Amino acid sequence: RKPLECDTVLQLTASDILKRISSRTGLNLNNIGVMNLGRILKKYQFVGKRGKSSTKYEIAELNAEEVEKNYKKQYISTQSNLSF
């Protein structure tokens, strides 16, 4: 996510971000995924600093508690929108 003032800012390339996601989730990610992530980061106006061969984006890494809280919030809102 975009870093807030109180967050520790990480400067990572799209490839590095996907490596972190892959190592934690076991998902197999490829070069197309790296290009798509770069486009998404630009679309949502993440701060990017251009280097010689790549762009490093400023991000804040979510901890396990934040991920679980977001998942529960999303799951509950999805369930409440279902009507039978």
PDB file of N, CA and C in Angstrom:
ATOM      1  N   ARG A   1       0.838  -1.174   0.000  1.00  0.00           N
ATOM      2  CA  ARG A   1       0.000   0.000   0.000  1.00  0.00           C
ATOM      3  C   ARG A   1       0.881   1.234   0.000  1.00  0.00           C
ATOM      4  N   LYS A   2       0.250   2.383  -0.237  1.00  0.00           N
ATOM      5  CA  LYS A   2       1.001   3.633  -0.177  1.00  0.00           C
ATOM      6  C   LYS A   2       1.389   3.902   1.270  1.00  0.00           C
ATOM      7  N   PRO A   3       2.612   4.354   1.485  1.00  0.00           N
ATOM      8  CA  PRO A   3       3.040   4.597   2.871  1.00  0.00           C
ATOM      9  C   PRO A   3       2.392   5.840   3.470  1.00  0.00           C
ATOM     10  N   LEU A   4       2.109   5.762   4.751  1.00  0.00           N
ATOM     11  CA  LEU A   4       1.630   6.905   5.521  1.00  0.00           C
ATOM     12  C   LEU A   4       2.828   7.536   6.207  1.00  0.00           C
ATOM     13  N   GLU A   5       2.630   8.667   6.840  1.00  0.00           N
ATOM     14  CA  GLU A   5       3.742   9.356   7.498  1.00  0.00           C
ATOM     15  C   GLU A   5       4.412   8.504   8.570  1.00  0.00           C
ATOM     16  N   CYS A   6       3.638   7.671   9.260  1.00  0.00           N
ATOM     17  CA  CYS A   6       4.178   6.881  10.368  1.00  0.00           C
ATOM     18  C   CYS A   6       4.782   5.547   9.912  1.00  0.00           C
ATOM     19  N   ASP A   7       4.681   5.212   8.629  1.00  0.00           N
ATOM     20  CA  ASP A   7       5.158   3.928   8.124  1.00  0.00           C
ATOM     21  C   ASP A   7       6.639   3.956   7.768  1.00  0.00           C
ATOM     22  N   THR A   8       7.245   2.781   7.808  1.00  0.00           N
ATOM     23  CA  THR A   8       8.587   2.607   7.282  1.00  0.00           C
ATOM     24  C   THR A   8       8.456   2.448   5.776  1.00  0.00           C
ATOM     25  N   VAL A   9       9.152   3.287   5.034  1.00  0.00           N
ATOM     26  CA  VAL A   9       9.048   3.282   3.577  1.00  0.00           C
ATOM     27  C   VAL A   9      10.085   2.334   2.988  1.00  0.00           C
ATOM     28  N   LEU A  10       9.623   1.447   2.122  1.00  0.00           N
ATOM     29  CA  LEU A  10      10.515   0.569   1.380  1.00  0.00           C
ATOM     30  C   LEU A  10      10.569   1.052  -0.056  1.00  0.00           C
ATOM     31  N   GLN A  11      11.745   1.057  -0.646  1.00  0.00           N
ATOM     32  CA  GLN A  11      11.886   1.420  -2.051  1.00  0.00           C
ATOM     33  C   GLN A  11      12.275   0.156  -2.802  1.00  0.00           C
ATOM     34  N   LEU A  12      11.308  -0.386  -3.550  1.00  0.00           N
ATOM     35  CA  LEU A  12      11.497  -1.654  -4.247  1.00  0.00           C
ATOM     36  C   LEU A  12      11.073  -1.546  -5.695  1.00  0.00           C
ATOM     37  N   THR A  13      11.703  -2.351  -6.545  1.00  0.00           N
ATOM     38  CA  THR A  13      11.256  -2.453  -7.930  1.00  0.00           C
ATOM     39  C   THR A  13      10.023  -3.344  -7.971  1.00  0.00           C
ATOM     40  N   ALA A  14       9.296  -3.298  -9.079  1.00  0.00           N
ATOM     41  CA  ALA A  14       8.112  -4.152  -9.235  1.00  0.00           C
ATOM     42  C   ALA A  14       8.514  -5.622  -9.105  1.00  0.00           C
ATOM     43  N   SER A  15       9.669  -5.972  -9.634  1.00  0.00           N
ATOM     44  CA  SER A  15      10.163  -7.342  -9.536  1.00  0.00           C
ATOM     45  C   SER A  15      10.402  -7.747  -8.084  1.00  0.00           C
ATOM     46  N   ASP A  16      11.009  -6.858  -7.302  1.00  0.00           N
ATOM     47  CA  ASP A  16      11.257  -7.146  -5.887  1.00  0.00           C
ATOM     48  C   ASP A  16       9.960  -7.299  -5.105  1.00  0.00           C
ATOM     49  N   ILE A  17       8.966  -6.473  -5.430  1.00  0.00           N
ATOM     50  CA  ILE A  17       7.664  -6.558  -4.757  1.00  0.00           C
ATOM     51  C   ILE A  17       7.033  -7.926  -5.040  1.00  0.00           C
ATOM     52  N   LEU A  18       7.063  -8.348  -6.302  1.00  0.00           N
ATOM     53  CA  LEU A  18       6.474  -9.643  -6.654  1.00  0.00           C
ATOM     54  C   LEU A  18       7.244 -10.806  -6.034  1.00  0.00           C
ATOM     55  N   LYS A  19       8.554 -10.680  -5.898  1.00  0.00           N
ATOM     56  CA  LYS A  19       9.337 -11.730  -5.223  1.00  0.00           C
ATOM     57  C   LYS A  19       8.889 -11.883  -3.772  1.00  0.00           C
ATOM     58  N   ARG A  20       8.644 -10.756  -3.098  1.00  0.00           N
ATOM     59  CA  ARG A  20       8.170 -10.814  -1.703  1.00  0.00           C
ATOM     60  C   ARG A  20       6.797 -11.470  -1.622  1.00  0.00           C
ATOM     61  N   ILE A  21       5.909 -11.097  -2.546  1.00  0.00           N
ATOM     62  CA  ILE A  21       4.571 -11.696  -2.570  1.00  0.00           C
ATOM     63  C   ILE A  21       4.680 -13.192  -2.832  1.00  0.00           C
ATOM     64  N   SER A  22       5.495 -13.569  -3.792  1.00  0.00           N
ATOM     65  CA  SER A  22       5.661 -14.971  -4.158  1.00  0.00           C
ATOM     66  C   SER A  22       6.224 -15.794  -3.002  1.00  0.00           C
ATOM     67  N   SER A  23       7.204 -15.249  -2.296  1.00  0.00           N
ATOM     68  CA  SER A  23       7.820 -16.000  -1.198  1.00  0.00           C
ATOM     69  C   SER A  23       6.850 -16.221  -0.041  1.00  0.00           C
ATOM     70  N   ARG A  24       5.898 -15.314   0.141  1.00  0.00           N
ATOM     71  CA  ARG A  24       4.940 -15.442   1.246  1.00  0.00           C
ATOM     72  C   ARG A  24       3.683 -16.226   0.876  1.00  0.00           C
ATOM     73  N   THR A  25       3.347 -16.241  -0.415  1.00  0.00           N
ATOM     74  CA  THR A  25       2.099 -16.891  -0.822  1.00  0.00           C
ATOM     75  C   THR A  25       2.305 -18.186  -1.586  1.00  0.00           C
ATOM     76  N   GLY A  26       3.508 -18.396  -2.131  1.00  0.00           N
ATOM     77  CA  GLY A  26       3.763 -19.590  -2.924  1.00  0.00           C
ATOM     78  C   GLY A  26       3.268 -19.470  -4.355  1.00  0.00           C
ATOM     79  N   LEU A  27       2.772 -18.287  -4.733  1.00  0.00           N
ATOM     80  CA  LEU A  27       2.305 -18.079  -6.104  1.00  0.00           C
ATOM     81  C   LEU A  27       3.490 -18.038  -7.055  1.00  0.00           C
ATOM     82  N   ASN A  28       3.305 -18.589  -8.245  1.00  0.00           N
ATOM     83  CA  ASN A  28       4.340 -18.563  -9.267  1.00  0.00           C
ATOM     84  C   ASN A  28       4.095 -17.345 -10.156  1.00  0.00           C
ATOM     85  N   LEU A  29       4.985 -16.359 -10.094  1.00  0.00           N
ATOM     86  CA  LEU A  29       4.801 -15.119 -10.831  1.00  0.00           C
ATOM     87  C   LEU A  29       5.849 -15.006 -11.928  1.00  0.00           C
ATOM     88  N   ASN A  30       5.476 -14.373 -13.052  1.00  0.00           N
ATOM     89  CA  ASN A  30       6.370 -14.295 -14.199  1.00  0.00           C
ATOM     90  C   ASN A  30       6.604 -12.843 -14.625  1.00  0.00           C
ATOM     91  N   ASN A  31       7.296 -12.669 -15.757  1.00  0.00           N
ATOM     92  CA  ASN A  31       7.628 -11.319 -16.239  1.00  0.00           C
ATOM     93  C   ASN A  31       6.393 -10.505 -16.601  1.00  0.00           C
ATOM     94  N   ILE A  32       5.357 -11.153 -17.104  1.00  0.00           N
ATOM     95  CA  ILE A  32       4.121 -10.437 -17.422  1.00  0.00           C
ATOM     96  C   ILE A  32       3.547  -9.837 -16.139  1.00  0.00           C
ATOM     97  N   GLY A  33       3.623 -10.581 -15.051  1.00  0.00           N
ATOM     98  CA  GLY A  33       3.152 -10.085 -13.760  1.00  0.00           C
ATOM     99  C   GLY A  33       3.929  -8.862 -13.310  1.00  0.00           C
ATOM    100  N   VAL A  34       5.238  -8.846 -13.556  1.00  0.00           N
ATOM    101  CA  VAL A  34       6.073  -7.697 -13.195  1.00  0.00           C
ATOM    102  C   VAL A  34       5.641  -6.473 -13.995  1.00  0.00           C
ATOM    103  N   MET A  35       5.434  -6.640 -15.292  1.00  0.00           N
ATOM    104  CA  MET A  35       5.007  -5.517 -16.132  1.00  0.00           C
ATOM    105  C   MET A  35       3.630  -5.011 -15.710  1.00  0.00           C
ATOM    106  N   ASN A  36       2.715  -5.924 -15.417  1.00  0.00           N
ATOM    107  CA  ASN A  36       1.371  -5.521 -14.977  1.00  0.00           C
ATOM    108  C   ASN A  36       1.424  -4.774 -13.653  1.00  0.00           C
ATOM    109  N   LEU A  37       2.238  -5.251 -12.719  1.00  0.00           N
ATOM    110  CA  LEU A  37       2.363  -4.577 -11.430  1.00  0.00           C
ATOM    111  C   LEU A  37       2.919  -3.169 -11.623  1.00  0.00           C
ATOM    112  N   GLY A  38       3.909  -3.018 -12.488  1.00  0.00           N
ATOM    113  CA  GLY A  38       4.450  -1.690 -12.772  1.00  0.00           C
ATOM    114  C   GLY A  38       3.378  -0.754 -13.301  1.00  0.00           C
ATOM    115  N   ARG A  39       2.540  -1.240 -14.196  1.00  0.00           N
ATOM    116  CA  ARG A  39       1.445  -0.422 -14.738  1.00  0.00           C
ATOM    117  C   ARG A  39       0.449  -0.040 -13.643  1.00  0.00           C
ATOM    118  N   ILE A  40       0.138  -0.996 -12.777  1.00  0.00           N
ATOM    119  CA  ILE A  40      -0.807  -0.738 -11.686  1.00  0.00           C
ATOM    120  C   ILE A  40      -0.247   0.306 -10.726  1.00  0.00           C
ATOM    121  N   LEU A  41       1.033   0.191 -10.384  1.00  0.00           N
ATOM    122  CA  LEU A  41       1.650   1.160  -9.475  1.00  0.00           C
ATOM    123  C   LEU A  41       1.625   2.562 -10.077  1.00  0.00           C
ATOM    124  N   LYS A  42       1.868   2.670 -11.374  1.00  0.00           N
ATOM    125  CA  LYS A  42       1.793   3.975 -12.048  1.00  0.00           C
ATOM    126  C   LYS A  42       0.359   4.492 -12.060  1.00  0.00           C
ATOM    127  N   LYS A  43      -0.590   3.606 -12.370  1.00  0.00           N
ATOM    128  CA  LYS A  43      -1.996   3.999 -12.450  1.00  0.00           C
ATOM    129  C   LYS A  43      -2.481   4.586 -11.122  1.00  0.00           C
ATOM    130  N   TYR A  44      -2.070   3.959 -10.014  1.00  0.00           N
ATOM    131  CA  TYR A  44      -2.512   4.410  -8.700  1.00  0.00           C
ATOM    132  C   TYR A  44      -1.547   5.410  -8.074  1.00  0.00           C
ATOM    133  N   GLN A  45      -0.658   5.959  -8.898  1.00  0.00           N
ATOM    134  CA  GLN A  45       0.219   7.074  -8.543  1.00  0.00           C
ATOM    135  C   GLN A  45       1.111   6.812  -7.334  1.00  0.00           C
ATOM    136  N   PHE A  46       1.695   5.621  -7.282  1.00  0.00           N
ATOM    137  CA  PHE A  46       2.725   5.361  -6.293  1.00  0.00           C
ATOM    138  C   PHE A  46       3.956   6.167  -6.680  1.00  0.00           C
ATOM    139  N   VAL A  47       4.679   6.665  -5.694  1.00  0.00           N
ATOM    140  CA  VAL A  47       5.871   7.455  -5.979  1.00  0.00           C
ATOM    141  C   VAL A  47       6.941   6.518  -6.530  1.00  0.00           C
ATOM    142  N   GLY A  48       7.430   6.836  -7.716  1.00  0.00           N
ATOM    143  CA  GLY A  48       8.462   6.028  -8.346  1.00  0.00           C
ATOM    144  C   GLY A  48       9.700   6.853  -8.606  1.00  0.00           C
ATOM    145  N   LYS A  49      10.863   6.297  -8.291  1.00  0.00           N
ATOM    146  CA  LYS A  49      12.131   6.987  -8.536  1.00  0.00           C
ATOM    147  C   LYS A  49      12.891   6.197  -9.580  1.00  0.00           C
ATOM    148  N   ARG A  50      13.113   6.835 -10.704  1.00  0.00           N
ATOM    149  CA  ARG A  50      13.750   6.195 -11.849  1.00  0.00           C
ATOM    150  C   ARG A  50      15.249   6.095 -11.620  1.00  0.00           C
ATOM    151  N   GLY A  51      15.780   4.882 -11.789  1.00  0.00           N
ATOM    152  CA  GLY A  51      17.215   4.649 -11.718  1.00  0.00           C
ATOM    153  C   GLY A  51      17.768   4.424 -13.107  1.00  0.00           C
ATOM    154  N   LYS A  52      18.968   3.875 -13.193  1.00  0.00           N
ATOM    155  CA  LYS A  52      19.588   3.618 -14.497  1.00  0.00           C
ATOM    156  C   LYS A  52      18.803   2.597 -15.312  1.00  0.00           C
ATOM    157  N   SER A  53      18.369   1.537 -14.661  1.00  0.00           N
ATOM    158  CA  SER A  53      17.711   0.466 -15.414  1.00  0.00           C
ATOM    159  C   SER A  53      16.331   0.086 -14.886  1.00  0.00           C
ATOM    160  N   SER A  54      15.893   0.711 -13.811  1.00  0.00           N
ATOM    161  CA  SER A  54      14.590   0.328 -13.259  1.00  0.00           C
ATOM    162  C   SER A  54      14.003   1.474 -12.443  1.00  0.00           C
ATOM    163  N   THR A  55      12.745   1.316 -12.080  1.00  0.00           N
ATOM    164  CA  THR A  55      12.052   2.280 -11.227  1.00  0.00           C
ATOM    165  C   THR A  55      11.804   1.637  -9.878  1.00  0.00           C
ATOM    166  N   LYS A  56      12.148   2.342  -8.815  1.00  0.00           N
ATOM    167  CA  LYS A  56      11.870   1.869  -7.465  1.00  0.00           C
ATOM    168  C   LYS A  56      10.679   2.637  -6.927  1.00  0.00           C
ATOM    169  N   TYR A  57       9.714   1.893  -6.422  1.00  0.00           N
ATOM    170  CA  TYR A  57       8.480   2.475  -5.905  1.00  0.00           C
ATOM    171  C   TYR A  57       8.517   2.517  -4.392  1.00  0.00           C
ATOM    172  N   GLU A  58       7.956   3.566  -3.827  1.00  0.00           N
ATOM    173  CA  GLU A  58       7.850   3.691  -2.373  1.00  0.00           C
ATOM    174  C   GLU A  58       6.577   2.989  -1.924  1.00  0.00           C
ATOM    175  N   ILE A  59       6.755   1.988  -1.074  1.00  0.00           N
ATOM    176  CA  ILE A  59       5.620   1.213  -0.573  1.00  0.00           C
ATOM    177  C   ILE A  59       5.750   1.012   0.927  1.00  0.00           C
ATOM    178  N   ALA A  60       4.659   0.613   1.548  1.00  0.00           N
ATOM    179  CA  ALA A  60       4.650   0.180   2.942  1.00  0.00           C
ATOM    180  C   ALA A  60       4.180  -1.266   2.939  1.00  0.00           C
ATOM    181  N   GLU A  61       4.930  -2.118   3.589  1.00  0.00           N
ATOM    182  CA  GLU A  61       4.584  -3.535   3.614  1.00  0.00           C
ATOM    183  C   GLU A  61       3.559  -3.799   4.714  1.00  0.00           C
ATOM    184  N   LEU A  62       2.506  -4.533   4.361  1.00  0.00           N
ATOM    185  CA  LEU A  62       1.486  -4.891   5.346  1.00  0.00           C
ATOM    186  C   LEU A  62       1.993  -6.030   6.224  1.00  0.00           C
ATOM    187  N   ASN A  63       1.664  -5.968   7.515  1.00  0.00           N
ATOM    188  CA  ASN A  63       1.993  -7.103   8.373  1.00  0.00           C
ATOM    189  C   ASN A  63       0.827  -8.091   8.349  1.00  0.00           C
ATOM    190  N   ALA A  64       1.014  -9.234   8.967  1.00  0.00           N
ATOM    191  CA  ALA A  64       0.010 -10.302   8.927  1.00  0.00           C
ATOM    192  C   ALA A  64      -1.330  -9.853   9.517  1.00  0.00           C
ATOM    193  N   GLU A  65      -1.297  -9.049  10.580  1.00  0.00           N
ATOM    194  CA  GLU A  65      -2.536  -8.588  11.208  1.00  0.00           C
ATOM    195  C   GLU A  65      -3.344  -7.696  10.259  1.00  0.00           C
ATOM    196  N   GLU A  66      -2.663  -6.811   9.534  1.00  0.00           N
ATOM    197  CA  GLU A  66      -3.362  -5.928   8.594  1.00  0.00           C
ATOM    198  C   GLU A  66      -3.984  -6.721   7.445  1.00  0.00           C
ATOM    199  N   VAL A  67      -3.266  -7.722   6.967  1.00  0.00           N
ATOM    200  CA  VAL A  67      -3.787  -8.549   5.886  1.00  0.00           C
ATOM    201  C   VAL A  67      -5.028  -9.299   6.358  1.00  0.00           C
ATOM    202  N   GLU A  68      -4.965  -9.882   7.546  1.00  0.00           N
ATOM    203  CA  GLU A  68      -6.101 -10.632   8.078  1.00  0.00           C
ATOM    204  C   GLU A  68      -7.305  -9.713   8.309  1.00  0.00           C
ATOM    205  N   LYS A  69      -7.057  -8.519   8.843  1.00  0.00           N
ATOM    206  CA  LYS A  69      -8.140  -7.563   9.090  1.00  0.00           C
ATOM    207  C   LYS A  69      -8.797  -7.163   7.768  1.00  0.00           C
ATOM    208  N   ASN A  70      -7.997  -6.876   6.741  1.00  0.00           N
ATOM    209  CA  ASN A  70      -8.545  -6.509   5.431  1.00  0.00           C
ATOM    210  C   ASN A  70      -9.324  -7.661   4.812  1.00  0.00           C
ATOM    211  N   TYR A  71      -8.829  -8.882   4.984  1.00  0.00           N
ATOM    212  CA  TYR A  71      -9.516 -10.055   4.435  1.00  0.00           C
ATOM    213  C   TYR A  71     -10.872 -10.229   5.102  1.00  0.00           C
ATOM    214  N   LYS A  72     -10.903 -10.128   6.418  1.00  0.00           N
ATOM    215  CA  LYS A  72     -12.166 -10.289   7.145  1.00  0.00           C
ATOM    216  C   LYS A  72     -13.158  -9.207   6.763  1.00  0.00           C
ATOM    217  N   LYS A  73     -12.672  -7.967   6.630  1.00  0.00           N
ATOM    218  CA  LYS A  73     -13.549  -6.865   6.247  1.00  0.00           C
ATOM    219  C   LYS A  73     -14.130  -7.116   4.855  1.00  0.00           C
ATOM    220  N   GLN A  74     -13.311  -7.564   3.918  1.00  0.00           N
ATOM    221  CA  GLN A  74     -13.762  -7.850   2.561  1.00  0.00           C
ATOM    222  C   GLN A  74     -14.732  -9.026   2.553  1.00  0.00           C
ATOM    223  N   TYR A  75     -14.423 -10.075   3.314  1.00  0.00           N
ATOM    224  CA  TYR A  75     -15.266 -11.263   3.363  1.00  0.00           C
ATOM    225  C   TYR A  75     -16.642 -10.931   3.929  1.00  0.00           C
ATOM    226  N   ILE A  76     -16.662 -10.155   4.997  1.00  0.00           N
ATOM    227  CA  ILE A  76     -17.937  -9.801   5.635  1.00  0.00           C
ATOM    228  C   ILE A  76     -18.779  -8.939   4.692  1.00  0.00           C
ATOM    229  N   SER A  77     -18.161  -7.955   4.020  1.00  0.00           N
ATOM    230  CA  SER A  77     -18.939  -7.106   3.116  1.00  0.00           C
ATOM    231  C   SER A  77     -19.445  -7.901   1.910  1.00  0.00           C
ATOM    232  N   THR A  78     -18.691  -8.874   1.442  1.00  0.00           N
ATOM    233  CA  THR A  78     -19.130  -9.710   0.324  1.00  0.00           C
ATOM    234  C   THR A  78     -20.310 -10.575   0.748  1.00  0.00           C
ATOM    235  N   GLN A  79     -20.247 -11.145   1.941  1.00  0.00           N
ATOM    236  CA  GLN A  79     -21.311 -11.993   2.445  1.00  0.00           C
ATOM    237  C   GLN A  79     -22.586 -11.198   2.690  1.00  0.00           C
ATOM    238  N   SER A  80     -22.454  -9.960   3.163  1.00  0.00           N
ATOM    239  CA  SER A  80     -23.658  -9.176   3.437  1.00  0.00           C
ATOM    240  C   SER A  80     -24.340  -8.692   2.151  1.00  0.00           C
ATOM    241  N   ASN A  81     -23.592  -8.650   1.027  1.00  0.00           N
ATOM    242  CA  ASN A  81     -24.177  -8.237  -0.237  1.00  0.00           C
ATOM    243  C   ASN A  81     -24.905  -9.375  -0.949  1.00  0.00           C
ATOM    244  N   LEU A  82     -24.717 -10.589  -0.491  1.00  0.00           N
ATOM    245  CA  LEU A  82     -25.399 -11.730  -1.106  1.00  0.00           C
ATOM    246  C   LEU A  82     -26.810 -11.835  -0.547  1.00  0.00           C
ATOM    247  N   SER A  83     -27.771 -12.020  -1.422  1.00  0.00           N
ATOM    248  CA  SER A  83     -29.137 -12.215  -0.955  1.00  0.00           C
ATOM    249  C   SER A  83     -29.715 -13.435  -1.670  1.00  0.00           C
ATOM    250  N   PHE A  84     -30.397 -14.246  -0.906  1.00  0.00           N
ATOM    251  CA  PHE A  84     -30.965 -15.478  -1.454  1.00  0.00           C
ATOM    252  C   PHE A  84     -32.470 -15.400  -1.486  1.00  0.00           C
TER     253      PHE A  84
END
